[in-house]
Amino acid sequence: VDESTKELRDLLNERAEKVKATSDEIAELRLQLEVKEKELQEQESSLEEVETKIAGIRKKYDGRLDELDTRLAEVKGRQSYNSESRERLKEKRVQNKSYLDDMLRKGKA
C-alpha cells in the first residue's frame, strides 16, 4: 500500500505545501492591505483638513468679492444716472438756445 500510494502522497504533500505558501502569501497581502488602508485614511483626513482650510479662505474672499460686486453695481448705477442727467442737460440747453434764438428773432423783427 505504501508503494502504491507513494506517488500520490508525494503529490499530496507538494500540493499541501503550495496551499500553505499561497495561504501565507494571502495573509501577508492582507497585512499590507491593512497598512495601506490606514495610510489612505490618514491621507484622506489630511486632504479634508486642507480642503476645509481652502473653503474657509474662499468664504472669506467670496464675502469680500460680493461686497465689491455690490459696490461696483452701485457705481455703475450712478454712472448711468449721471449719463442720463448729462443727456437731459444737453437737451435742455438746446431747448433754451432755441428759445433764446426765437426771442431774439422776435425782438429784432
C-alpha positions as CSV (number, residue, x, y, z in Angstrom):
1,V,0.0,0.0,0.0
2,D,2.9,2.3,0.8
3,E,4.5,1.7,-2.5
4,S,1.2,2.1,-4.4
5,T,0.4,5.4,-2.7
6,K,3.9,6.9,-2.5
7,E,3.5,8.9,-5.7
8,L,0.1,10.2,-4.7
9,R,1.3,11.0,-1.2
10,D,4.2,13.0,-2.7
11,L,1.7,14.8,-4.9
12,L,-0.5,15.4,-1.9
13,N,2.5,16.9,0.1
14,E,3.5,19.0,-2.8
15,R,0.0,20.5,-3.2
16,A,-0.4,20.9,0.6
17,E,2.9,23.0,0.6
18,K,1.6,25.1,-2.3
19,V,-1.7,25.7,-0.5
20,K,0.2,26.7,2.7
21,A,2.5,29.0,0.7
22,T,-0.4,30.6,-1.0
23,S,-2.3,31.0,2.3
24,D,0.8,32.6,3.9
25,E,1.1,34.9,0.9
26,I,-2.5,35.9,1.2
27,A,-2.1,36.6,5.0
28,E,0.9,38.8,4.2
29,L,-1.0,40.6,1.5
30,R,-3.9,41.2,3.9
31,L,-1.5,42.8,6.4
32,Q,-0.1,45.0,3.6
33,L,-3.6,45.9,2.6
34,E,-4.5,46.8,6.2
35,V,-1.4,49.1,6.4
36,K,-2.3,50.7,3.1
37,E,-5.9,51.3,4.2
38,K,-4.7,53.1,7.3
39,E,-2.4,55.2,5.2
40,L,-5.3,56.0,2.9
41,Q,-7.5,57.1,5.9
42,E,-4.7,59.4,7.1
43,Q,-4.2,60.9,3.7
44,E,-8.0,61.4,3.2
45,S,-8.2,63.0,6.6
46,S,-5.2,65.3,5.8
47,L,-6.9,66.1,2.4
48,E,-10.2,67.0,4.2
49,E,-8.3,69.4,6.5
50,V,-6.7,71.2,3.6
51,E,-10.0,71.4,1.7
52,T,-11.6,72.8,4.8
53,K,-8.9,75.5,5.1
54,I,-9.3,76.3,1.4
55,A,-13.1,76.6,1.8
56,G,-12.6,78.9,4.8
57,I,-10.2,81.2,2.8
58,R,-12.6,81.1,-0.2
59,K,-15.5,82.0,2.0
60,K,-13.5,85.0,3.4
61,Y,-12.8,86.2,-0.1
62,D,-16.2,85.4,-1.5
63,G,-17.7,87.7,1.0
64,R,-15.3,90.5,0.1
65,L,-15.9,89.8,-3.6
66,D,-19.7,90.0,-3.1
67,E,-19.2,93.3,-1.3
68,L,-17.1,94.6,-4.2
69,D,-19.7,93.4,-6.7
70,T,-22.3,95.4,-4.8
71,R,-20.2,98.5,-4.8
72,L,-19.4,98.1,-8.5
73,A,-23.1,97.8,-9.3
74,E,-23.8,101.0,-7.3
75,V,-21.0,102.9,-9.1
76,K,-22.4,101.7,-12.5
77,G,-25.9,102.8,-11.4
78,R,-24.5,106.3,-10.6
79,Q,-22.7,106.4,-13.9
80,S,-25.8,105.5,-15.7
81,Y,-27.8,108.2,-13.8
82,N,-25.1,110.7,-14.5
83,S,-25.1,109.9,-18.2
84,E,-28.8,110.3,-18.3
85,S,-28.6,113.6,-16.4
86,R,-25.9,114.9,-18.9
87,E,-28.2,114.0,-21.8
88,R,-31.1,115.8,-20.2
89,L,-29.0,118.9,-19.6
90,K,-27.8,118.8,-23.3
91,E,-31.4,118.6,-24.4
92,K,-32.4,121.5,-22.1
93,R,-29.5,123.6,-23.4
94,V,-30.7,123.0,-27.0
95,Q,-34.2,123.9,-26.0
96,N,-33.1,127.0,-24.1
97,K,-30.9,128.1,-27.1
98,S,-33.8,127.6,-29.4
99,Y,-36.0,129.6,-27.1
100,L,-33.4,132.4,-26.8
101,D,-32.9,132.5,-30.6
102,D,-36.6,132.7,-31.1
103,M,-36.9,135.5,-28.6
104,L,-34.0,137.4,-30.2
105,R,-35.6,137.0,-33.7
106,K,-38.9,138.2,-32.4
107,G,-37.2,141.2,-30.7
108,K,-35.5,142.1,-33.9
109,A,-38.5,141.7,-36.0
